CSV table of C-alpha atoms in Angstrom, one decimal:
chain,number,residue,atom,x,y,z
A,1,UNK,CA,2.4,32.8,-6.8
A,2,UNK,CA,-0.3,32.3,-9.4
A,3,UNK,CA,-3.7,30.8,-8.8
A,4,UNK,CA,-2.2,27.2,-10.4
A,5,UNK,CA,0.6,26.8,-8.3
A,6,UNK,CA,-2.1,27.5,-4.9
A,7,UNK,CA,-4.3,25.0,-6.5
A,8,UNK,CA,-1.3,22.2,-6.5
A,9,UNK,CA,0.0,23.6,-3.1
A,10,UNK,CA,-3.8,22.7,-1.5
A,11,UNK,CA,-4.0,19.5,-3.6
A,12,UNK,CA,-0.7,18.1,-2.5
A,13,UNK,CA,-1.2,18.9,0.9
A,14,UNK,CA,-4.8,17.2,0.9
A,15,UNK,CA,-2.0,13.8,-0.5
A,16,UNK,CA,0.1,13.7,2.8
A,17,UNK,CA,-2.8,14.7,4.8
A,18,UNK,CA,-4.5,11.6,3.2
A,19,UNK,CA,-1.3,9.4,3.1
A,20,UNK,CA,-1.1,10.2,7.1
A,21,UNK,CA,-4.9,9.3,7.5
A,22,UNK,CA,-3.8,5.7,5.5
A,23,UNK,CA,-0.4,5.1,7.9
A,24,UNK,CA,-2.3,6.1,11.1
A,25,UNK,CA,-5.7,4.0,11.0
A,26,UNK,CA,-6.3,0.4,12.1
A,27,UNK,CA,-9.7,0.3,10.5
A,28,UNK,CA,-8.3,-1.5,6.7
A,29,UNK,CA,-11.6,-0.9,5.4
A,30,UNK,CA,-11.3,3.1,5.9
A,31,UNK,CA,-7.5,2.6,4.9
A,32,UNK,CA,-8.5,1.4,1.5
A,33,UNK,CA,-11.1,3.8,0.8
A,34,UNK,CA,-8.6,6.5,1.7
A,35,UNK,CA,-6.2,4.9,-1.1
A,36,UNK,CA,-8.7,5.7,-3.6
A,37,UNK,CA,-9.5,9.2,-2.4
A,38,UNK,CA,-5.2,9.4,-2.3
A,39,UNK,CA,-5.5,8.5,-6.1
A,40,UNK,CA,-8.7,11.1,-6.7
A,41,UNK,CA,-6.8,13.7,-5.3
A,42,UNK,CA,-3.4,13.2,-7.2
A,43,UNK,CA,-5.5,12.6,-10.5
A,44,UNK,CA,-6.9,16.6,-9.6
A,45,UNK,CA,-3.3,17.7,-9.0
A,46,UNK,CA,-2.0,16.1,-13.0
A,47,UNK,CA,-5.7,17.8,-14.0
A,48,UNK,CA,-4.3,21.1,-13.3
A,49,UNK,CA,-0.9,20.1,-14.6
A,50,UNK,CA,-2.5,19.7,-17.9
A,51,UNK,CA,-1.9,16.1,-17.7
A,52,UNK,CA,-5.2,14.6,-18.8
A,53,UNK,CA,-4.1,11.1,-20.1
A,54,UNK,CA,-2.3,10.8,-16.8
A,55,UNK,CA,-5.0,11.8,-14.9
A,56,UNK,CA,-7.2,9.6,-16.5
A,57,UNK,CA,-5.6,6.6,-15.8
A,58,UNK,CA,-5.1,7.7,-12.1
A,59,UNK,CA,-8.3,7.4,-11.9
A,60,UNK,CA,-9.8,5.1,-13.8
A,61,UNK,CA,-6.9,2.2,-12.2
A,62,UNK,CA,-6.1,4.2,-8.7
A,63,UNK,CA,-9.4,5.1,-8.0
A,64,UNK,CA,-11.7,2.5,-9.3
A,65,UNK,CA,-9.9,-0.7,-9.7
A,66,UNK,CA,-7.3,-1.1,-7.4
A,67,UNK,CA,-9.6,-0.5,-4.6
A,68,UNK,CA,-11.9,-3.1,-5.7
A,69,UNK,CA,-8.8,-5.4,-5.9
A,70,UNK,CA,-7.8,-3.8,-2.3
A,71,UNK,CA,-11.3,-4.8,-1.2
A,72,UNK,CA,-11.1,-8.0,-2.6
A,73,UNK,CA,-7.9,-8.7,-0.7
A,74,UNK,CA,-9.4,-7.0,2.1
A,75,UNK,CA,-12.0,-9.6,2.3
A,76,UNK,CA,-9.0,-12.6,3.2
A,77,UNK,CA,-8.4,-10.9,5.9
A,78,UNK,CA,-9.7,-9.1,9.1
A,79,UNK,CA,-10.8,-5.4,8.9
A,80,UNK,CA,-8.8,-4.1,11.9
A,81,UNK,CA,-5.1,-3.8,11.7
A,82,UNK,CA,-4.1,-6.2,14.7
A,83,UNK,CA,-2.1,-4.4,17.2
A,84,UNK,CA,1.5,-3.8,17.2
A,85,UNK,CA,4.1,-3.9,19.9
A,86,UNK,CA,6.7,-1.0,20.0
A,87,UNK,CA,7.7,0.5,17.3
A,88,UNK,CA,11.3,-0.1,16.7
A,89,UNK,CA,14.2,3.3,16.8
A,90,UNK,CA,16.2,1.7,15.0
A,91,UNK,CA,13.2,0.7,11.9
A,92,UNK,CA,12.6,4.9,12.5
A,93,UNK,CA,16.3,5.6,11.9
A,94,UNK,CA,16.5,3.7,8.4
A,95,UNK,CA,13.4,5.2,7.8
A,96,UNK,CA,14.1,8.5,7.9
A,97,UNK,CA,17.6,8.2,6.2
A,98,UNK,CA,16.1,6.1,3.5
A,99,UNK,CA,13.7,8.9,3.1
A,100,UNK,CA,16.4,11.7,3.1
A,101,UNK,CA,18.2,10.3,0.4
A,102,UNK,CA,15.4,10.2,-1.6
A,103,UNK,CA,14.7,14.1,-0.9
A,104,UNK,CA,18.2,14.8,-1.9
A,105,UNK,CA,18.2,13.0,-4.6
A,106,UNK,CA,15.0,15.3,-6.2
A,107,UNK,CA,16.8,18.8,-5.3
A,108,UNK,CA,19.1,17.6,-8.5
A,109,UNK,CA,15.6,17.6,-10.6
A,110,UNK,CA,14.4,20.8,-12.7
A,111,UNK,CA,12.1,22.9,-11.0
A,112,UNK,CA,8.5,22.7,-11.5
A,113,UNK,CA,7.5,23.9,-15.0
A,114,UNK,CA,10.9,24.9,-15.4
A,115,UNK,CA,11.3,25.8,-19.4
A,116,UNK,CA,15.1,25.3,-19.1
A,117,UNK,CA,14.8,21.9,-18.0
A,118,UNK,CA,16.5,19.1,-20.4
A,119,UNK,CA,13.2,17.4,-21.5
A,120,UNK,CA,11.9,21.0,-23.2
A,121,UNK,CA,15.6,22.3,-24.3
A,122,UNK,CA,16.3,18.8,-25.7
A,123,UNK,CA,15.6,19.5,-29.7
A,124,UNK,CA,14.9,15.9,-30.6
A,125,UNK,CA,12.1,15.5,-27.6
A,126,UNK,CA,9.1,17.7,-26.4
A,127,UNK,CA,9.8,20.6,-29.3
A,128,UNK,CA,9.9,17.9,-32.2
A,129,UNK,CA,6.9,16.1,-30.8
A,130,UNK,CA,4.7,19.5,-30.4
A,131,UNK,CA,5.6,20.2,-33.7
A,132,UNK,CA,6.2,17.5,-36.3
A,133,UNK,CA,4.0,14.8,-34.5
A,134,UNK,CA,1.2,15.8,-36.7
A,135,UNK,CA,2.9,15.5,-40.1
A,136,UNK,CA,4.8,12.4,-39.4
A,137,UNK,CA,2.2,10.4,-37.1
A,138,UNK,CA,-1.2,12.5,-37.3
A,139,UNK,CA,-3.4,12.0,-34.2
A,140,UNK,CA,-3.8,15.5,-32.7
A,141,UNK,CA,-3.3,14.1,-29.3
A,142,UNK,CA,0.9,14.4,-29.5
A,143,UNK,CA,0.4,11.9,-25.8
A,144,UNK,CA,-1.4,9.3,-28.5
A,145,UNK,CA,1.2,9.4,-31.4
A,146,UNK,CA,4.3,9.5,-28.5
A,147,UNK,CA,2.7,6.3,-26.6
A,148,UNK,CA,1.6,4.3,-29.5
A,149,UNK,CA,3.9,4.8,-32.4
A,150,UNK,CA,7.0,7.3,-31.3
A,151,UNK,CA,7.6,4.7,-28.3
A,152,UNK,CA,5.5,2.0,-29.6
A,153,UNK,CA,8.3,-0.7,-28.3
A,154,UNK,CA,7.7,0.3,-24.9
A,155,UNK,CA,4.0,0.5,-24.6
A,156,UNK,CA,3.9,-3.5,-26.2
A,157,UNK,CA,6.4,-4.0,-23.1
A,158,UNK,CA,4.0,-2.3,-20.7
A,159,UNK,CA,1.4,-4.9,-22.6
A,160,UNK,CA,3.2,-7.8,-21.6
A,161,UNK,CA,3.7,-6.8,-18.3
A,162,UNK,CA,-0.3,-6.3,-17.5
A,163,UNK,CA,-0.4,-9.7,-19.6
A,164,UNK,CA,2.1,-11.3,-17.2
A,165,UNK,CA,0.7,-10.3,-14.1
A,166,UNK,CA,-2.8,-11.9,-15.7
A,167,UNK,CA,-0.9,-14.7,-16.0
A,168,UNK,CA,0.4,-14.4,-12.2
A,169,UNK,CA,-3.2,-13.7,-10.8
A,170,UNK,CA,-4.5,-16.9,-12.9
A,171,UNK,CA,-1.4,-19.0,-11.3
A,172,UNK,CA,-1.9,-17.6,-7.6
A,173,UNK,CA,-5.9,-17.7,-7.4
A,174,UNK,CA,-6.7,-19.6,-10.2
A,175,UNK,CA,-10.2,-19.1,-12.2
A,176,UNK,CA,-12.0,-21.7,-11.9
A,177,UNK,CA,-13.0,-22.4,-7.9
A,178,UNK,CA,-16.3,-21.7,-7.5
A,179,UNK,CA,-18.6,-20.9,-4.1
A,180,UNK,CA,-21.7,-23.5,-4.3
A,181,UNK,CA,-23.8,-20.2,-4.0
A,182,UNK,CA,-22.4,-19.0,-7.1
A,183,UNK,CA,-23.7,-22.1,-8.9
A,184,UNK,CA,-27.6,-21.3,-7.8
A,185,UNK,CA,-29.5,-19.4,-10.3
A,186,UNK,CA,-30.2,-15.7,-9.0
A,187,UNK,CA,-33.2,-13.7,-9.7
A,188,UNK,CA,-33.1,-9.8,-10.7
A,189,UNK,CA,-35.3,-7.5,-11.7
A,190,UNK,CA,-36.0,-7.5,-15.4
A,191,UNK,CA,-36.1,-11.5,-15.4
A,192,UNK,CA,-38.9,-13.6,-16.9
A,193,UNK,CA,-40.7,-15.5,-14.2
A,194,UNK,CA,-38.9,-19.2,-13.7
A,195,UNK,CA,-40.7,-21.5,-15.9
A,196,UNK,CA,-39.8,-25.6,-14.9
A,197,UNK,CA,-38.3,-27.3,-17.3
A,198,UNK,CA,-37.0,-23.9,-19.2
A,199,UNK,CA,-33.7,-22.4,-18.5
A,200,UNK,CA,-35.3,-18.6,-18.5
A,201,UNK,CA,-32.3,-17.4,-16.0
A,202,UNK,CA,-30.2,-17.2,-19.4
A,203,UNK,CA,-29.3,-13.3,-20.1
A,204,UNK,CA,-30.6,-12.5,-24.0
B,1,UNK,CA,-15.4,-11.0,-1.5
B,2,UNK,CA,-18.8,-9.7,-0.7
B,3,UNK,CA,-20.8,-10.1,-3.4
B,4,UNK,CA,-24.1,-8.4,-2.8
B,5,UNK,CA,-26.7,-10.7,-5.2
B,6,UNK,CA,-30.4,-12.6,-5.0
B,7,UNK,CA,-33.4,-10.4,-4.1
B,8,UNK,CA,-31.7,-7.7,-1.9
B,9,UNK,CA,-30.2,-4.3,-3.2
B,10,UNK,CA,-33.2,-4.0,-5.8
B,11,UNK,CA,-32.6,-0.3,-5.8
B,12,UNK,CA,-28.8,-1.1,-7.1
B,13,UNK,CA,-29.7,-3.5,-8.9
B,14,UNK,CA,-31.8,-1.7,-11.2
B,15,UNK,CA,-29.2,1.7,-11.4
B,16,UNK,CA,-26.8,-1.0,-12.4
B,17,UNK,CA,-28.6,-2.2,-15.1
B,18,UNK,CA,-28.9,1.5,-16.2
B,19,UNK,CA,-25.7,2.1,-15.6
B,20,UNK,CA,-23.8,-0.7,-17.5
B,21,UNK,CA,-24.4,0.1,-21.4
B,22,UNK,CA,-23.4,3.8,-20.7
B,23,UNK,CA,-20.3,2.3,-18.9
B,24,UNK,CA,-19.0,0.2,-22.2
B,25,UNK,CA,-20.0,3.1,-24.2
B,26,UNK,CA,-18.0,5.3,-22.7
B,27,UNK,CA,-15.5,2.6,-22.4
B,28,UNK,CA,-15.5,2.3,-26.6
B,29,UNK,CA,-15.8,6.0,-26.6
B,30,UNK,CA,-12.4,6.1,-24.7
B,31,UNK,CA,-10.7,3.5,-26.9
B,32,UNK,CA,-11.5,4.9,-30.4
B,33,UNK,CA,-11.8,8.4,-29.5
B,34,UNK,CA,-8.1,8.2,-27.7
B,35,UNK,CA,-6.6,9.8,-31.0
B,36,UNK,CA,-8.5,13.4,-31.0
B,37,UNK,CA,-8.6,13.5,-26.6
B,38,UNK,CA,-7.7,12.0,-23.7
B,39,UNK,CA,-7.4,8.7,-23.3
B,40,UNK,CA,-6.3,5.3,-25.1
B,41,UNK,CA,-6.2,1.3,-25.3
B,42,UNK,CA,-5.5,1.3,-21.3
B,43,UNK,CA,-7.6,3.6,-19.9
B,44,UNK,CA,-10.4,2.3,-22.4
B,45,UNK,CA,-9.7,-1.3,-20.4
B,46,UNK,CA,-9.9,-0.6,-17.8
B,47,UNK,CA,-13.2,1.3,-17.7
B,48,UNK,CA,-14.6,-1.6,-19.8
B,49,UNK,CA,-13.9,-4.0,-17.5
B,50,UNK,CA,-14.8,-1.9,-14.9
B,51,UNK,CA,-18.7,-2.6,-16.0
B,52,UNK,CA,-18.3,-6.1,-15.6
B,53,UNK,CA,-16.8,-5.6,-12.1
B,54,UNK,CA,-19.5,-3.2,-11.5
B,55,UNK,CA,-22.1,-6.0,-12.9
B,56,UNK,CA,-20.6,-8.8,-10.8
B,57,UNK,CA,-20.5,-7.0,-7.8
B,58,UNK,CA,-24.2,-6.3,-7.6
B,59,UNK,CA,-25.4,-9.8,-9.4
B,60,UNK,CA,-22.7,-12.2,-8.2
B,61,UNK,CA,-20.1,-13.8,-9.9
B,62,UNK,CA,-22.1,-16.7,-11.8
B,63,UNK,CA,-24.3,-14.0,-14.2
B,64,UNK,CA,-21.0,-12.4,-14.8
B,65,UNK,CA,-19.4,-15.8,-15.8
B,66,UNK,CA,-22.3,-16.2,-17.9
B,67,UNK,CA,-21.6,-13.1,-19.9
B,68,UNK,CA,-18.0,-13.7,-19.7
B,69,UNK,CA,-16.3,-17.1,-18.9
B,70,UNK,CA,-13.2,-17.3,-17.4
B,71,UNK,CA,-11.9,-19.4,-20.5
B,72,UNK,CA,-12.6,-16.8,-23.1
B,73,UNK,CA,-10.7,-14.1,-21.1
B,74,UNK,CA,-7.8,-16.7,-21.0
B,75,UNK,CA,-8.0,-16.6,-25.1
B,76,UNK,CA,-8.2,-12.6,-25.0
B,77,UNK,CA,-5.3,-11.6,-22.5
B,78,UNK,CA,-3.3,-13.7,-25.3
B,79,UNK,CA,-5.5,-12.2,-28.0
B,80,UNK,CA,-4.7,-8.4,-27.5
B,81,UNK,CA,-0.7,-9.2,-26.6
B,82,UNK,CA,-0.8,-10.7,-30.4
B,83,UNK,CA,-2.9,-8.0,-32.0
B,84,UNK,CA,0.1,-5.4,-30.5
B,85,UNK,CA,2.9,-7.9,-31.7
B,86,UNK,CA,1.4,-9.1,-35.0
B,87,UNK,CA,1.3,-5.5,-36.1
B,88,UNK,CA,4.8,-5.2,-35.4
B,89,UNK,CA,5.2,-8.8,-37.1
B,90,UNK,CA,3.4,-7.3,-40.2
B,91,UNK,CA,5.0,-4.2,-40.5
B,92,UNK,CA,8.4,-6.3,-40.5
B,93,UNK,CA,7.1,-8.5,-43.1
B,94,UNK,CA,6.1,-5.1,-45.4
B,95,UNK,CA,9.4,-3.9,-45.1
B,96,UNK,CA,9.7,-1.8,-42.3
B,97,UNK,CA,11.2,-1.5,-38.5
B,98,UNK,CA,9.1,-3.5,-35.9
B,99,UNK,CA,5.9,-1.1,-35.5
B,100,UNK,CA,6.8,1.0,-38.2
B,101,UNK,CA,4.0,1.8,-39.5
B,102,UNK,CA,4.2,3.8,-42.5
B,103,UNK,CA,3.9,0.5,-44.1
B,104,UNK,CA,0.7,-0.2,-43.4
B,105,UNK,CA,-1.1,1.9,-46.0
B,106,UNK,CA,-0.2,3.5,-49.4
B,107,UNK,CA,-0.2,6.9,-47.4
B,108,UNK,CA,2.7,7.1,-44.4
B,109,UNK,CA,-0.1,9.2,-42.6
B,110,UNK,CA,-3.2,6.0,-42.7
B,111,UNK,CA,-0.1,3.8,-42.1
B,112,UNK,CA,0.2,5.0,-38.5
B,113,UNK,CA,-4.0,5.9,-38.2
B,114,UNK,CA,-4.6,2.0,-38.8
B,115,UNK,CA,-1.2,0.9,-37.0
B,116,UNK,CA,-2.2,3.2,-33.7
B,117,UNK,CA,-5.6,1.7,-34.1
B,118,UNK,CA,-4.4,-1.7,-33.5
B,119,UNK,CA,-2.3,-1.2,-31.6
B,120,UNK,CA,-4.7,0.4,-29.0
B,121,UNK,CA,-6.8,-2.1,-29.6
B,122,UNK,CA,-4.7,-5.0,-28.4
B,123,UNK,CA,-3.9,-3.1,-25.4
B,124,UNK,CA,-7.6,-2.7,-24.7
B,125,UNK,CA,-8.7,-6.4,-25.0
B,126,UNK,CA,-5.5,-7.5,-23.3
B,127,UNK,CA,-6.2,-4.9,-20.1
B,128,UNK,CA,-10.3,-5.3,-20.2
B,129,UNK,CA,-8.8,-9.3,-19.7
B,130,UNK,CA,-6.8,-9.1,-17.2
B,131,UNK,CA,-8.7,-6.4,-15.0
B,132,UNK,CA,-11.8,-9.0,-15.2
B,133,UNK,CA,-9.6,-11.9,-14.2
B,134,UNK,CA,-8.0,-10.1,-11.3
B,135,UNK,CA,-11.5,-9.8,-10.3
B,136,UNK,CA,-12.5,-13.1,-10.8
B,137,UNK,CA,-10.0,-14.6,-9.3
B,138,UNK,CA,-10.1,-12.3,-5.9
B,139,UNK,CA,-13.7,-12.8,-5.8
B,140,UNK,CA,-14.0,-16.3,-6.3
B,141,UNK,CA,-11.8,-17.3,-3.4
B,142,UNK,CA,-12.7,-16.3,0.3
């Protein structure tokens, strides 16, 4: 067992320790927080897997901005997780079949790193890309040229999709409600003293 | 949401001033730089709009609507879905597949530099859009 696969051994178990930590608390606020330590964590686990643009996006969106958008959510609601009754055996039951199938359904995958496995045998996939991305697309991040013009389709589908659930968002909450205290001029630091009759609040 | 503002949190105030320019550096850095290393159009977005979240969250929402209005994001969710498409609507109209690029340019190679480039780019505005506008519209609502 090398030194890599101990690293993603410790890393994945610091994942269900922190997905257990997210099911078992009532306090939301530490719920969310935990979300975006989940999403640090796995981000460290595709660093090692010598997925950088993965990791990067982990945590840039897991990390950063979906728990301000968890937090913002948060603040609709309560903090605390109201009680529950009992839990349910038959809920448990589905639960655990549901999840079972799932398991079974990865022992059909490729091990990990496997060099056998249909992606990296394939001779129109990961061995052209590797080698003939640079000649026929150029960028010496192969992740770049695959993304934006081997599967260029597909990533102006993932576009829309962010551009729909803009859309969504701008339906549900609307832009355009404001707070009255949002509407009073704030001072900060760096700001000219207020001057009557002279909008100095204005950024430059 | 919370939106911490007016005279209190003068020491985050200040870092956040500090701290924004080498946030939509980086950001840029990110979304031109996404050829040579990691990165790209989306991650680039989101750490863009991530220094407008930061900046709204520490000066309230009305500064931030200042710098930018809700009705300009409208324009640039559209804007960067048209960048990606119009590329592909060009390349068609130079002869090509939809986002071929090799079409672009004289050389097959610059076709796909300046076709990638746009491309990215549209998915940068159009994600730096809608990341500000999911905060917007959480944060103006309680």
């Amino acid at each position: 067992m090398s030194i890599e696969h101990l690293t993603i051994a410790v890393l994945l178990t610091f994942l269900v320790a922190t997905a257990i930590g997210i099911i078992v608390l009532r306090d939301l606020l530490a719920a969310v927080i935990l979300t975006g330590l989940y999403s640090l964590v796995a981000a460290g686990a595709f660093i090692v897997m010598d997925a950088v643009d993965v990791a990067f996006t982990e945590a840039a969106v897991g990390s950063g901005i979906s728990t301000i958008l968890f937090l913002g959510a948060l603040s609709f609601t309560q903090h605390e997780q109201k009680p529950r009754g009992r839990d349910s055996w038959l809920a448990l039951l589905f639960v655990v079949i549901t999840g079972g199938l799932l398991i079974f359904g990865t022992l059909d995958m490729p091990r990990y790193g496997s060099a056998t496995s249909p992606a990296q045998t394939h001779p129109e996939l990961a061995k052209r890309f590797i080698e003939q991305s640079a000649d026929e697309v150029g960028p010496p991040n192969v992740v770049t040229s695959v993304l934006a013009s081997y599967r260029g389709y597909d990533t102006l589908g993932e576009t829309v999709v962010v551009f729909t659930a803009g859309i969504a968002v701008m339906g549900l909450l609307g832009l355009k409600r404001r707070r009255p205290e949002d509407e009073t001029p704030e001072h900060a630091p760096g700001d000219l003293p207020h001057e009557p009759g002279h909008d100095t609040d204005r950024l430059t | 949401m919370k939106i911490y503002a007016r005279q209190r949190h003068r020491v985050l105030q200040v870092i956040t001033r500090l701290m924004v320019p080498f946030v939509l550096m980086f950001g840029l850095y990110v979304q031109f730089h996404g050829d040579y290393g990691p990165g790209g159009g989306f991650q680039a977005g989101v750490i863009f709009a991530s220094a407008f979240i930061l900046y709204g969250l520490i000066f309230g929402l009305q500064r931030t609507r200042r710098v930018l209005p809700p009705s300009v994001l409208r324009w640039l969710m559209a804007l960067g879905v048209l960048i990606y498409a119009g590329t592909g609507v060009l390349t068609m109209l130079l002869g090509g597949n939809l986002l071929d690029y090799d079409v672009l340019a004289h050389d097959p190679l610059h076709g796909q530099h300046w076709g990638i480039f746009a491309v990215e780019l549209g998915v940068g505005v159009t994600v730096t859009a809608v990341m500000v506008s999911l905060f917007y519209g959480f944060a103006s609502k309680r």
